[in-house]
Amino acid sequence: MIDTKRPFLTINIIVLAAILLGCLFYSVVQLQSLNQLTSRPFLAIINNNLGIKTKLMSLQLTAQHFSDLPTTSNLHRLKMQYKIIRGSINNDLKSDVTGNFHQVHGETGKLIELQEYLDQLGYVLPMSIDDKSNIKQFNTLLAQARRLWNQYSQQVIHSAQKQSKDMHDSWNHSLKIQIYLLAIIGGISLTGLIIISRQLSVQRRMSQTLKEQTIALIDARNAAEESTRAKSRFLSNMSHEIRTPLNGIIGLTNLARQKAIKPEVINYLDKVILSSDTLLHVINDILDVSKIESGKLELEITQVDIADVLERISATMSANARNKALNVYFLVEPEVPAYFQGDPARLQQIITNLVSNAIKFTHEGFIQLKVSFHQASQQLNITITDTGVGIDEKAMDKLFTEFNQGDLSTTRKYGGTGLGLSIVKSLTELMDGTVDVSSSLDVGTCFTIKLPIEASASRVLDIKCSNLDLTTKAVHIIDMSKTANQEAQATLQRTGITFETLNTAQQLLIEFPPLHSKEDLDYIVMLLEQHPDKTAYVLGYPDQLLELSAITPLSFYGIESPFNSIRITECIATETSHHSEASAHIEKQDFNGKHVLLVEDSPINQMIAQEMLDLFGLRVTTADNGEIAADKAEIDHFDLILMDIQMPEMDGVEATKLIRTKGMNQRTPIVALTANVMSEDVKLYKEVGMDSHLPKPFKPDELISTLEMYLNETQASNMRLDN
């Protein structure tokens, strides 16, 4: 403790001595400043007085010159000289130095008298060269003004000299008192410095403590961030480990389904695919929650085609709805913009989660998705209504909480992770929107999503059915539930379609029951036979429409379920069918022997991918790791490279770097074929030179889309090079 105080005491003594010396120096400076303060105004007033005297003399000389030689030029010079000198003298008399000095040492009345003389000079200023009397009077008044100023100036200067001497004497007598006061101040300063030094010591100890606490907080934050990164790495690794065998399951099941003949086998395989999709959905939900928690979930803003989004949702939801014999209705108001800026994948995820939930918790009735647009607020409104079990009011507060499903009985009965609604809320808020819910037990639930969008001037129906007159379409709807029938008619009527009775309508819209029997088919055939003069549209699932077309020679237009107002409006307007088989797309693909390098270390995944590529008419070369792939890419040209990431010897990232630097495939499209789907992984793939990535497990349609994108681009590029 003593060693700590000694440096402070030494510093205090040095600082005190510096203060005392500074005070003495300050006294000397003050004395010099006093000299300047008393001498400067004195010199200034002398200069000022001399200046006024000189100006008056200059004016008198100009007047005398005019008296001796009265010419127009001299008269003009006299007038100008008078105006300039009068203004200058007025400024001198009103200046701070002159005004303050004369108030202390002189008589302000003399200054006023001088100004009066100057004013009178203006009255007697000659107006012409013949004005003799005025010039004489002008010279007289000017001489009187000069005499007045000479007498007054001498008086002021004498008074100022006397006051300056008195001030110097007073300062000299008070110098000793100032020194005593400075000594007292120095003592007080010494005491203050001692106190301050102790406070500084305390402050330094507190600062050291704060620094240690800050370091501890930084360490804790780093530990928390490392924990988050470790969790992300764990989820990424677990996702990869689950997706890799799941890719084999889905891939082999799809291949088996292509070759299956017996209906029961196809049914079993469809259920395997459905179960795999459910598992994949759970994995994606967990990864999304991880991204949301870490703040790494970002929107990819691009053009949204609302019709395309609903088509994709229809394709994924139709099987579940059919298995539960539920009617699903997608109603899009005519004023909804066809295109707007947003993230179509995340918008699809929001709607899919809500529709999937509605199907899960609804045993009978219908699910209705309604999309509308509020022009004034530029707001897209999405409402999902069901006739399901409803939600207890007590569970509303924690409905959007992660891993929550209202109560344990719900979890046991319906299953699921409880992440879907949490993700819906997070994604909606990320889009600056809101989500609301209303529900009644055993009546149903209604979710409402409100999203601000930047709308285009184009409308849905203008895009889908341009230059078509819908007012000539008189339609009758058969076998639709009452509530949905009213909503569907109201939506379609706003496009110009009218709804008439069965006898007066020119067209029929028949909704196929979700689960049909022989009697259902016979009933629809009977309707077609009874009204051969009417254009018939049958709304049903693909297999239902195929079976119906097989048992009747009568013509009809098939529209795939679920009910989609955009799709139905387009079909009615153009009188065309909207029906396709899911497997037909795979069989029709033929890429004319394009050469693909498949890099995959897993034998099962390699076999699955190769067989799919063979189905599309592609020539395939395989490589078991990145090193082999780089060697083959150096000596042979490929139209596309499908690159796995995690492989022995050399991974896909290093192999891509080698391919991009040498060989024949530096510009060949490279697609990462991987189970790593975290955003940082995808970013890395693009940085090393890959064009995109296809996450495992992938579906045949996803592989086809990738092949069409890059093989068509390759073909176009080759054509440009040839030209």
XYZ file of C-alpha atoms in Angstrom:
723
model
C 0.000 0.000 0.000
C 2.916 2.439 0.877
C 4.629 1.739 -2.437
C 1.394 2.570 -4.188
C 1.056 6.008 -2.447
C 4.631 7.245 -3.043
C 4.265 7.744 -6.804
C 1.038 9.653 -6.237
C 2.736 11.957 -3.635
C 5.622 12.701 -5.993
C 3.215 13.458 -8.786
C 1.190 15.755 -6.508
C 4.301 17.784 -5.499
C 5.344 18.173 -9.126
C 1.848 19.206 -10.140
C 1.642 21.728 -7.226
C 4.965 23.331 -8.158
C 3.792 23.568 -11.739
C 0.598 25.293 -10.579
C 2.501 27.865 -8.460
C 4.892 28.683 -11.281
C 1.961 28.873 -13.619
C 0.184 31.307 -11.280
C 3.231 33.607 -11.093
C 3.624 33.493 -14.834
C -0.054 34.284 -15.128
C 0.384 37.394 -12.927
C 3.147 38.715 -15.142
C 1.093 38.032 -18.245
C -1.850 39.821 -16.657
C 0.322 42.879 -16.007
C 1.371 42.938 -19.609
C -2.223 42.438 -20.650
C -3.208 45.414 -18.498
C -0.661 47.557 -20.250
C -2.142 46.463 -23.532
C -5.685 46.986 -22.316
C -4.953 50.558 -21.213
C -2.614 51.500 -24.016
C -4.496 49.959 -26.919
C -7.704 52.035 -26.514
C -5.545 55.097 -25.878
C -3.610 54.579 -29.090
C -6.795 53.707 -30.915
C -8.546 56.919 -29.858
C -5.511 59.003 -30.804
C -5.503 57.411 -34.236
C -9.259 57.832 -34.446
C -9.116 61.536 -33.477
C -6.277 62.182 -35.885
C -8.279 60.431 -38.583
C -11.323 62.636 -38.000
C -9.129 65.745 -37.917
C -7.498 64.706 -41.188
C -10.858 64.073 -42.845
C -12.182 67.494 -41.789
C -9.022 69.141 -43.087
C -9.307 67.246 -46.390
C -12.902 68.417 -46.762
C -11.871 72.034 -45.997
C -9.137 71.917 -48.633
C -11.628 70.584 -51.205
C -14.094 73.410 -50.319
C -11.346 76.029 -50.582
C -10.307 74.653 -53.962
C -13.895 74.982 -55.186
C -14.025 78.587 -53.836
C -10.874 79.454 -55.776
C -11.939 77.649 -58.930
C -15.761 77.148 -59.064
C -16.187 74.580 -61.836
C -18.719 71.811 -62.310
C -16.004 69.179 -61.814
C -14.823 70.715 -58.540
C -18.431 71.051 -57.328
C -19.032 67.332 -58.048
C -15.784 66.426 -56.253
C -16.853 68.560 -53.231
C -20.247 66.828 -53.016
C -18.733 63.367 -53.265
C -16.002 64.244 -50.737
C -18.627 65.534 -48.305
C -20.785 62.415 -48.543
C -17.806 60.064 -48.100
C -16.253 62.015 -45.186
C -19.578 62.491 -43.418
C -20.346 58.777 -43.536
C -16.805 57.879 -42.439
C -16.852 60.321 -39.479
C -20.277 59.024 -38.389
C -18.893 55.466 -38.399
C -15.848 56.597 -36.371
C -18.000 58.326 -33.772
C -20.342 55.298 -33.462
C -17.568 52.654 -33.231
C -17.171 50.626 -30.017
C -13.702 52.092 -29.259
C -14.756 55.729 -29.773
C -18.152 55.400 -28.106
C -16.918 53.611 -24.938
C -13.825 55.824 -24.600
C -15.666 59.154 -24.935
C -18.385 58.048 -22.487
C -15.635 57.594 -19.836
C -13.265 60.470 -20.700
C -15.265 63.040 -22.613
C -18.613 64.649 -23.140
C -21.082 62.987 -25.448
C -22.682 66.400 -26.047
C -19.581 67.465 -27.980
C -19.973 64.487 -30.257
C -23.604 65.406 -30.899
C -22.566 68.993 -31.623
C -19.998 67.783 -34.159
C -22.649 65.672 -35.874
C -24.950 68.734 -35.990
C -22.203 70.694 -37.729
C -21.910 67.895 -40.270
C -25.688 67.954 -40.804
C -25.692 71.748 -41.313
C -22.891 71.387 -43.856
C -25.279 69.270 -45.890
C -27.884 72.062 -45.883
C -25.466 74.769 -47.105
C -23.639 72.584 -49.618
C -23.500 74.607 -52.918
C -25.943 73.390 -55.524
C -24.275 75.128 -58.511
C -21.040 76.910 -59.418
C -22.813 80.281 -58.986
C -23.870 79.539 -55.390
C -21.385 81.918 -53.677
C -23.226 82.462 -50.381
C -23.532 78.736 -49.596
C -19.850 78.024 -50.193
C -18.904 80.862 -47.883
C -21.269 79.622 -45.160
C -20.031 76.039 -45.799
C -16.397 77.115 -45.195
C -17.375 78.953 -42.000
C -19.256 75.994 -40.496
C -16.454 73.618 -41.455
C -13.844 75.805 -39.689
C -16.005 75.882 -36.560
C -16.329 72.087 -36.638
C -12.539 71.692 -36.872
C -11.972 74.050 -33.906
C -14.609 72.163 -31.843
C -12.982 68.802 -32.554
C -9.409 70.063 -31.799
C -10.402 71.415 -28.372
C -12.468 68.329 -27.483
C -9.793 65.853 -28.621
C -7.113 67.447 -26.417
C -9.452 67.214 -23.385
C -10.242 63.525 -24.002
C -6.595 62.525 -24.456
C -5.566 64.282 -21.242
C -8.304 62.509 -19.255
C -7.324 59.122 -20.693
C -3.667 59.588 -19.775
C -4.580 60.338 -16.153
C -6.867 57.258 -15.833
C -4.225 54.962 -17.374
C -1.659 56.089 -14.787
C -4.128 55.483 -11.944
C -4.853 51.923 -13.211
C -1.168 50.999 -13.325
C -0.626 52.251 -9.757
C -3.638 50.243 -8.539
C -2.335 47.059 -10.209
C 1.130 47.397 -8.677
C -0.384 47.740 -5.177
C -2.594 44.681 -5.632
C 0.171 42.395 -6.980
C 1.220 41.218 -3.481
C -2.363 40.379 -2.596
C -2.659 38.320 -5.796
C 0.469 36.353 -4.897
C -0.958 35.519 -1.461
C -4.185 34.433 -3.061
C -2.275 32.256 -5.512
C -0.473 30.557 -2.631
C -3.801 29.777 -0.972
C -5.140 28.447 -4.259
C -2.019 26.295 -4.587
C -2.619 24.777 -1.157
C -6.220 24.046 -2.015
C -5.035 22.574 -5.325
C -2.594 20.313 -3.471
C -5.384 19.001 -1.259
C -7.613 18.535 -4.268
C -4.901 16.691 -6.141
C -4.374 14.299 -3.253
C -8.099 13.577 -3.180
C -8.231 13.240 -6.951
C -5.229 10.908 -6.959
C -6.941 8.632 -4.479
C -10.119 8.725 -6.536
C -8.102 7.875 -9.619
C -6.631 4.927 -7.785
C -10.122 3.722 -6.885
C -11.297 4.373 -10.428
C -8.390 2.405 -11.843
C -9.250 -0.541 -9.631
C -12.894 -0.280 -10.740
C -11.764 -0.038 -14.361
C -9.665 -3.151 -13.930
C -12.644 -4.958 -12.403
C -14.887 -3.765 -15.275
C -12.300 -4.904 -17.798
C -12.171 -8.342 -16.205
C -15.974 -8.541 -16.232
C -16.021 -7.442 -19.908
C -13.516 -10.137 -20.776
C -15.654 -12.665 -18.913
C -18.762 -11.529 -20.825
C -16.888 -11.725 -24.144
C -15.717 -15.221 -23.245
C -19.293 -16.169 -22.353
C -20.576 -14.705 -25.630
C -17.890 -16.520 -27.606
C -18.771 -19.719 -25.776
C -22.461 -19.206 -26.610
C -21.623 -18.496 -30.259
C -19.381 -21.542 -30.383
C -22.198 -23.565 -28.850
C -24.551 -22.255 -31.552
C -21.993 -23.078 -34.236
C -21.502 -26.512 -32.707
C -25.256 -27.068 -32.737
C -25.420 -25.933 -36.365
C -22.545 -28.257 -37.279
C -24.239 -31.089 -35.399
C -27.547 -30.462 -37.193
C -25.730 -30.192 -40.515
C -23.890 -33.465 -39.917
C -27.025 -35.229 -38.670
C -28.963 -33.897 -41.661
C -26.275 -35.270 -43.970
C -26.217 -38.639 -42.212
C -30.025 -38.937 -42.409
C -30.434 -37.553 -45.922
C -27.816 -39.862 -47.431
C -29.628 -43.177 -46.671
C -32.986 -41.444 -47.210
C -31.825 -40.574 -50.705
C -31.302 -44.287 -51.311
C -34.756 -45.133 -49.977
C -36.573 -42.512 -52.082
C -34.478 -43.151 -55.169
C -34.877 -46.926 -55.133
C -38.598 -46.603 -54.371
C -39.121 -44.298 -57.358
C -37.180 -46.685 -59.605
C -39.191 -49.637 -58.307
C -42.452 -47.772 -58.865
C -41.510 -47.142 -62.494
C -41.200 -50.897 -63.025
C -44.029 -52.085 -60.760
C -47.088 -53.633 -62.372
C -49.351 -54.879 -59.591
C -51.623 -52.157 -58.111
C -50.998 -53.300 -54.527
C -47.213 -53.028 -55.024
C -47.620 -49.538 -56.469
C -49.791 -48.681 -53.460
C -47.100 -49.910 -51.047
C -44.385 -47.961 -52.848
C -46.495 -44.798 -52.836
C -46.826 -45.129 -49.075
C -43.047 -45.567 -48.740
C -42.536 -42.380 -50.753
C -45.143 -40.577 -48.635
C -43.444 -41.698 -45.407
C -40.051 -40.628 -46.757
C -41.428 -37.220 -47.691
C -42.810 -36.862 -44.164
C -39.415 -37.668 -42.671
C -37.726 -35.229 -45.049
C -40.231 -32.552 -44.054
C -39.330 -33.066 -40.370
C -35.619 -32.724 -41.174
C -36.227 -29.517 -43.121
C -38.302 -28.061 -40.267
C -35.507 -28.710 -37.759
C -32.943 -27.076 -40.057
C -35.215 -24.070 -40.615
C -35.641 -23.587 -36.860
C -31.857 -23.735 -36.470
C -31.401 -21.076 -39.173
C -34.055 -18.850 -37.602
C -32.448 -19.094 -34.148
C -28.981 -18.277 -35.503
C -30.286 -15.408 -37.666
C -28.989 -17.058 -40.864
C -32.345 -17.489 -42.573
C -32.506 -14.991 -45.440
C -35.172 -14.360 -48.039
C -34.385 -14.728 -51.742
C -36.420 -11.921 -53.297
C -37.507 -12.610 -56.862
C -40.693 -12.584 -58.936
C -43.540 -14.619 -57.437
C -46.076 -16.282 -59.742
C -49.006 -16.966 -57.414
C -50.527 -19.475 -59.864
C -47.268 -21.453 -59.976
C -47.036 -21.451 -56.157
C -50.561 -22.850 -55.856
C -49.849 -25.486 -58.532
C -46.909 -26.763 -56.521
C -48.942 -26.840 -53.316
C -51.740 -28.712 -55.113
C -49.282 -31.371 -56.249
C -47.958 -31.981 -52.722
C -51.270 -31.781 -50.835
C -53.642 -33.647 -53.141
C -52.692 -37.184 -52.031
C -53.200 -36.438 -48.315
C -56.536 -34.756 -48.974
C -57.741 -37.626 -51.108
C -56.759 -40.270 -48.533
C -58.977 -38.510 -45.970
C -61.856 -37.897 -48.421
C -61.599 -34.114 -47.991
C -62.505 -31.437 -50.492
C -59.786 -28.795 -50.914
C -60.546 -25.447 -52.581
C -57.994 -22.890 -53.759
C -59.818 -19.604 -54.469
C -57.893 -16.645 -55.909
C -59.718 -13.334 -56.251
C -59.459 -11.730 -59.734
C -57.800 -8.586 -58.309
C -54.797 -10.552 -56.991
C -51.662 -9.560 -58.979
C -50.316 -12.316 -61.178
C -46.742 -11.399 -60.254
C -45.162 -9.559 -57.338
C -41.799 -9.365 -55.577
C -41.150 -11.880 -52.790
C -39.669 -15.264 -51.902
C -41.808 -17.897 -53.696
C -40.181 -20.862 -51.895
C -40.830 -19.414 -48.433
C -44.354 -18.292 -49.387
C -45.034 -21.846 -50.562
C -43.603 -23.173 -47.284
C -45.947 -20.966 -45.231
C -49.055 -21.997 -47.151
C -48.024 -25.670 -47.312
C -47.551 -25.847 -43.535
C -50.958 -24.318 -42.879
C -52.806 -26.437 -45.467
C -51.006 -29.568 -44.246
C -52.062 -28.760 -40.679
C -55.638 -28.195 -41.819
C -55.712 -31.603 -43.557
C -54.127 -33.295 -40.543
C -56.710 -31.977 -38.057
C -59.796 -32.256 -40.319
C -61.685 -35.560 -40.497
C -64.567 -34.532 -42.749
C -65.700 -31.500 -44.656
C -63.386 -29.211 -46.594
C -60.276 -27.012 -46.485
C -60.440 -23.670 -48.217
C -57.466 -21.506 -49.205
C -58.491 -18.012 -50.263
C -56.108 -15.379 -51.661
C -57.211 -11.749 -51.940
C -55.519 -8.394 -52.403
C -56.184 -5.052 -50.725
C -55.330 -2.374 -53.280
C -55.151 0.629 -50.915
C -52.645 -0.952 -48.497
C -50.889 -3.114 -51.152
C -51.488 -6.131 -48.926
C -51.840 -9.790 -49.881
C -54.309 -11.677 -47.654
C -54.153 -15.474 -47.424
C -56.891 -17.249 -45.464
C -56.894 -21.006 -44.724
C -60.179 -22.257 -43.290
C -60.991 -25.845 -42.259
C -63.854 -27.768 -40.678
C -61.565 -29.662 -38.324
C -61.329 -30.313 -34.594
C -60.500 -26.682 -33.726
C -58.136 -25.307 -31.093
C -58.795 -24.886 -27.395
C -58.739 -21.236 -26.271
C -56.202 -22.089 -23.553
C -53.748 -23.315 -26.183
C -53.936 -20.161 -28.313
C -51.213 -18.259 -26.413
C -48.563 -20.933 -26.999
C -49.780 -22.017 -30.432
C -46.759 -20.572 -32.257
C -44.225 -21.788 -29.701
C -41.629 -24.292 -30.904
C -42.250 -27.983 -30.136
C -45.799 -27.240 -29.001
C -49.068 -28.773 -30.216
C -51.544 -27.499 -27.704
C -51.591 -30.550 -25.410
C -50.004 -33.966 -25.065
C -53.083 -35.769 -26.343
C -52.799 -33.885 -29.643
C -49.186 -34.978 -29.974
C -50.070 -38.602 -29.300
C -53.051 -38.632 -31.646
C -51.767 -36.623 -34.616
C -47.983 -36.781 -34.265
C -45.585 -34.153 -35.557
C -42.785 -32.033 -34.112
C -44.753 -28.893 -33.302
C -42.411 -26.789 -35.453
C -44.698 -25.987 -38.384
C -46.611 -23.032 -36.897
C -43.450 -21.622 -35.285
C -41.798 -21.576 -38.714
C -44.931 -20.027 -40.273
C -44.839 -17.161 -37.754
C -41.082 -16.586 -38.150
C -41.235 -16.586 -41.954
C -44.271 -14.301 -41.995
C -42.588 -11.784 -39.691
C -39.407 -12.016 -41.788
C -41.585 -10.864 -44.719
C -42.900 -7.956 -42.545
C -46.303 -9.655 -42.346
C -48.630 -10.859 -39.599
C -50.423 -14.123 -38.816
C -53.729 -14.351 -36.942
C -55.833 -17.326 -35.919
C -59.423 -17.854 -34.824
C -60.907 -21.198 -33.887
C -63.782 -23.008 -32.218
C -63.644 -26.548 -30.874
C -65.336 -29.098 -33.152
C -66.196 -26.309 -35.647
C -62.958 -25.444 -37.355
C -59.985 -23.071 -37.540
C -59.099 -20.074 -39.660
C -55.543 -18.784 -40.153
C -55.018 -15.390 -41.827
C -51.691 -14.269 -43.256
C -51.252 -10.607 -44.230
C -48.175 -9.735 -46.311
C -47.176 -6.349 -47.752
C -46.200 -6.807 -51.409
C -45.066 -4.703 -54.328
C -47.811 -5.489 -56.799
C -47.580 -5.496 -60.565
C -50.215 -3.863 -62.749
C -50.931 -7.247 -64.351
C -53.839 -9.314 -63.045
C -54.106 -13.078 -62.717
C -56.880 -13.467 -65.256
C -55.311 -10.995 -67.677
C -52.231 -13.203 -67.783
C -53.949 -16.601 -67.930
C -56.886 -15.772 -70.186
C -55.974 -12.657 -72.154
C -58.359 -11.462 -74.885
C -61.045 -13.983 -73.874
C -64.644 -13.023 -73.213
C -65.740 -14.923 -70.094
C -69.181 -13.319 -69.981
C -70.413 -15.843 -72.552
C -69.658 -18.781 -70.230
C -72.803 -19.975 -68.439
C -71.849 -22.793 -66.043
C -73.673 -25.091 -63.646
C -71.775 -26.640 -60.685
C -72.763 -30.138 -59.564
C -72.077 -31.948 -56.292
C -70.018 -29.308 -54.528
C -70.536 -28.702 -50.808
C -72.849 -25.776 -50.085
C -70.343 -23.448 -48.391
C -67.588 -24.064 -50.890
C -70.080 -23.845 -53.782
C -71.071 -20.331 -52.719
C -67.459 -19.213 -52.315
C -66.412 -20.774 -55.624
C -69.298 -19.207 -57.510
C -68.608 -15.784 -55.949
C -64.921 -15.997 -56.927
C -65.533 -17.195 -60.480
C -68.412 -14.765 -61.061
C -66.040 -11.840 -60.526
C -64.136 -13.023 -63.598
C -67.275 -12.717 -65.730
C -68.497 -16.333 -65.581
C -72.221 -16.700 -64.828
C -73.913 -19.627 -63.092
C -77.229 -20.912 -64.328
C -79.580 -23.759 -63.579
C -78.874 -27.166 -65.055
C -81.384 -26.636 -67.832
C -80.157 -23.212 -68.983
C -76.391 -23.610 -68.490
C -74.208 -24.317 -71.514
C -71.398 -25.894 -69.482
C -71.180 -28.296 -66.531
C -68.595 -28.366 -63.750
C -68.770 -31.717 -61.928
C -66.754 -32.263 -58.745
C -65.615 -35.866 -58.460
C -65.944 -37.207 -54.878
C -62.507 -37.680 -53.253
C -63.172 -41.403 -52.752
C -65.277 -42.923 -55.505
C -67.109 -46.152 -56.066
C -68.610 -47.780 -59.133
C -71.839 -45.909 -58.415
C -69.997 -42.555 -58.465
C -68.549 -43.329 -61.872
C -71.915 -44.462 -63.187
C -73.530 -41.252 -61.907
C -71.024 -39.044 -63.758
C -71.420 -41.119 -66.925
C -75.187 -40.707 -66.635
C -74.792 -36.917 -66.335
C -72.636 -36.870 -69.444
C -75.166 -38.992 -71.358
C -78.127 -36.842 -70.249
C -76.447 -33.604 -71.360
C -74.426 -34.386 -74.478
C -75.028 -30.854 -75.772
C -73.198 -29.261 -72.833
C -69.447 -28.831 -72.433
C -68.526 -30.870 -69.334
C -65.596 -30.306 -66.952
C -64.925 -33.035 -64.395
C -62.868 -32.106 -61.339
C -61.029 -35.147 -59.953
C -57.688 -36.827 -59.259
C -55.588 -38.150 -62.186
C -56.429 -41.819 -61.678
C -60.121 -40.971 -61.320
C -60.097 -39.034 -64.583
C -58.254 -41.874 -66.340
C -60.738 -44.446 -65.047
C -63.667 -42.260 -66.104
C -62.269 -41.823 -69.614
C -61.776 -45.604 -69.830
C -65.424 -46.487 -69.163
C -67.168 -43.847 -71.324
C -66.726 -42.803 -74.953
C -68.298 -39.438 -74.150
C -66.003 -36.422 -74.289
C -65.264 -34.284 -71.252
C -62.490 -31.994 -70.021
C -60.582 -33.230 -66.989
C -59.417 -30.797 -64.301
C -57.085 -32.143 -61.632
C -58.123 -31.757 -57.984
C -57.953 -29.840 -55.746
C -60.336 -27.109 -56.860
C -58.199 -24.204 -58.129
C -60.094 -21.121 -59.337
C -57.218 -19.991 -61.604
C -56.930 -23.415 -63.233
C -60.710 -23.800 -63.612
C -61.139 -20.304 -65.053
C -58.416 -21.031 -67.582
C -60.011 -24.344 -68.601
C -63.509 -22.884 -68.939
C -62.224 -19.873 -70.874
C -60.119 -21.887 -73.323
C -62.216 -25.108 -73.295
C -59.164 -27.286 -72.713
C -58.246 -30.078 -70.340
C -55.850 -29.826 -67.415
C -54.773 -33.368 -66.704
C -51.394 -35.124 -66.661
C -49.896 -38.231 -65.131
C -47.066 -37.826 -62.610
C -44.984 -40.608 -64.150
C -45.440 -39.498 -67.750
C -42.933 -36.690 -67.303
C -40.128 -39.117 -66.532
C -40.856 -41.397 -69.466
C -40.932 -38.571 -72.009
C -37.482 -37.198 -71.172
C -34.700 -37.785 -73.683
C -31.548 -35.668 -73.688
C -30.115 -37.245 -76.839
C -27.046 -38.883 -75.383
C -25.600 -35.884 -73.548
C -22.500 -36.847 -71.562
C -22.728 -36.518 -67.763
C -19.978 -37.107 -65.169
C -21.519 -38.557 -62.001
C -19.203 -38.209 -58.975
C -20.559 -40.273 -56.047
C -18.768 -42.466 -53.488
C -21.895 -44.246 -52.173
C -22.567 -47.350 -54.340
C -26.312 -47.225 -53.693
C -26.664 -43.510 -54.466
C -24.441 -43.927 -57.517
C -26.615 -46.768 -58.801
C -29.852 -44.786 -58.231
C -28.572 -41.652 -59.964
C -27.126 -43.651 -62.868
C -30.374 -45.521 -63.490
C -32.365 -42.284 -63.448
C -29.923 -40.670 -65.852
C -30.100 -43.750 -68.103
C -33.903 -43.375 -68.204
C -33.433 -39.884 -69.645
C -31.219 -41.061 -72.508
C -27.967 -39.711 -71.042
C -24.465 -41.148 -71.432
C -23.034 -41.484 -67.902
C -19.430 -41.716 -66.673
C -18.981 -42.411 -62.966
C -16.222 -41.525 -60.487
C -15.940 -42.770 -56.906
C -14.132 -39.707 -55.521
C -12.972 -36.203 -56.417
C -9.470 -37.230 -57.449
C -10.765 -39.644 -60.094
C -13.309 -37.049 -61.227
C -10.597 -34.393 -61.693
C -8.477 -36.818 -63.723
C -11.394 -37.747 -66.002
C -12.452 -34.117 -66.406
C -8.950 -33.224 -67.561
C -8.983 -35.580 -70.536
C -12.659 -35.825 -71.531
C -15.359 -33.202 -72.133
C -18.712 -33.447 -70.300
C -21.976 -31.555 -70.769
C -22.738 -31.623 -67.035
C -20.964 -32.703 -63.833
C -22.984 -33.915 -60.826
C -20.591 -33.611 -57.877
C -20.983 -35.202 -54.456
C -19.272 -33.271 -51.632
C -18.192 -35.619 -48.849
C -15.929 -38.256 -50.412
C -12.671 -40.038 -49.502
C -9.276 -39.148 -51.045
C -10.552 -35.783 -52.354
C -13.887 -34.095 -51.617
C -16.120 -32.331 -54.117
C -14.943 -28.816 -53.190
C -11.267 -29.550 -53.942
C -12.192 -31.463 -57.092
C -14.217 -28.484 -58.341
C -11.274 -26.132 -57.753
C -9.023 -28.415 -59.849
C -11.571 -28.749 -62.653
C -12.038 -24.978 -62.814
C -8.279 -24.344 -63.207
C -7.286 -26.854 -65.893
C -8.584 -29.395 -68.376
C -11.493 -29.471 -70.793
C -14.331 -28.671 -68.371
C -13.425 -25.274 -66.920
C -16.793 -23.873 -68.098
C -18.888 -27.029 -67.788
C -21.847 -26.633 -65.361
C -21.126 -28.322 -62.017
C -24.063 -29.122 -59.702
C -23.425 -30.124 -56.089
C -25.287 -33.363 -55.421
C -25.180 -33.350 -51.620
C -27.039 -33.800 -48.370
C -25.372 -30.634 -46.967
C -28.046 -27.947 -47.260
C -26.980 -25.294 -44.719
C -26.707 -21.773 -46.155
C -22.980 -21.505 -45.434
C -22.407 -24.779 -47.325
C -24.350 -23.583 -50.372
C -22.437 -20.277 -50.296
C -19.127 -22.179 -50.254
C -20.129 -24.284 -53.266
C -20.821 -21.160 -55.326
C -17.574 -19.527 -54.220
C -15.442 -22.454 -55.432
C -17.104 -22.465 -58.856
C -20.206 -24.658 -58.668
C -23.275 -23.406 -60.522
C -25.961 -24.679 -58.129
C -26.799 -27.545 -55.811
C -29.374 -30.349 -55.788
C -30.080 -31.415 -52.198
C -30.381 -35.080 -51.335
C -32.730 -36.796 -51.267
C -33.955 -35.516 -54.597
C -37.078 -36.464 -56.508
C -37.112 -37.364 -60.215
C -38.854 -34.106 -61.118
C -36.173 -32.092 -59.308
C -33.412 -33.959 -61.153
C -35.235 -33.415 -64.452
C -35.528 -29.663 -63.812
C -31.789 -29.476 -63.144
C -30.937 -31.454 -66.273
C -33.245 -29.357 -68.431
C -31.735 -26.149 -67.088
C -28.073 -26.957 -67.649
C -28.181 -29.349 -70.584
C -30.333 -26.946 -72.549
C -27.949 -24.143 -71.627
C -25.011 -26.307 -72.670
C -26.644 -27.037 -76.003
C -27.326 -23.341 -76.588
C -23.750 -22.468 -75.584
C -22.318 -25.047 -77.978
C -24.491 -23.679 -80.766
C -23.143 -20.176 -80.101
C -19.562 -21.455 -80.170
C -20.151 -23.292 -83.462
C -21.537 -20.151 -85.060
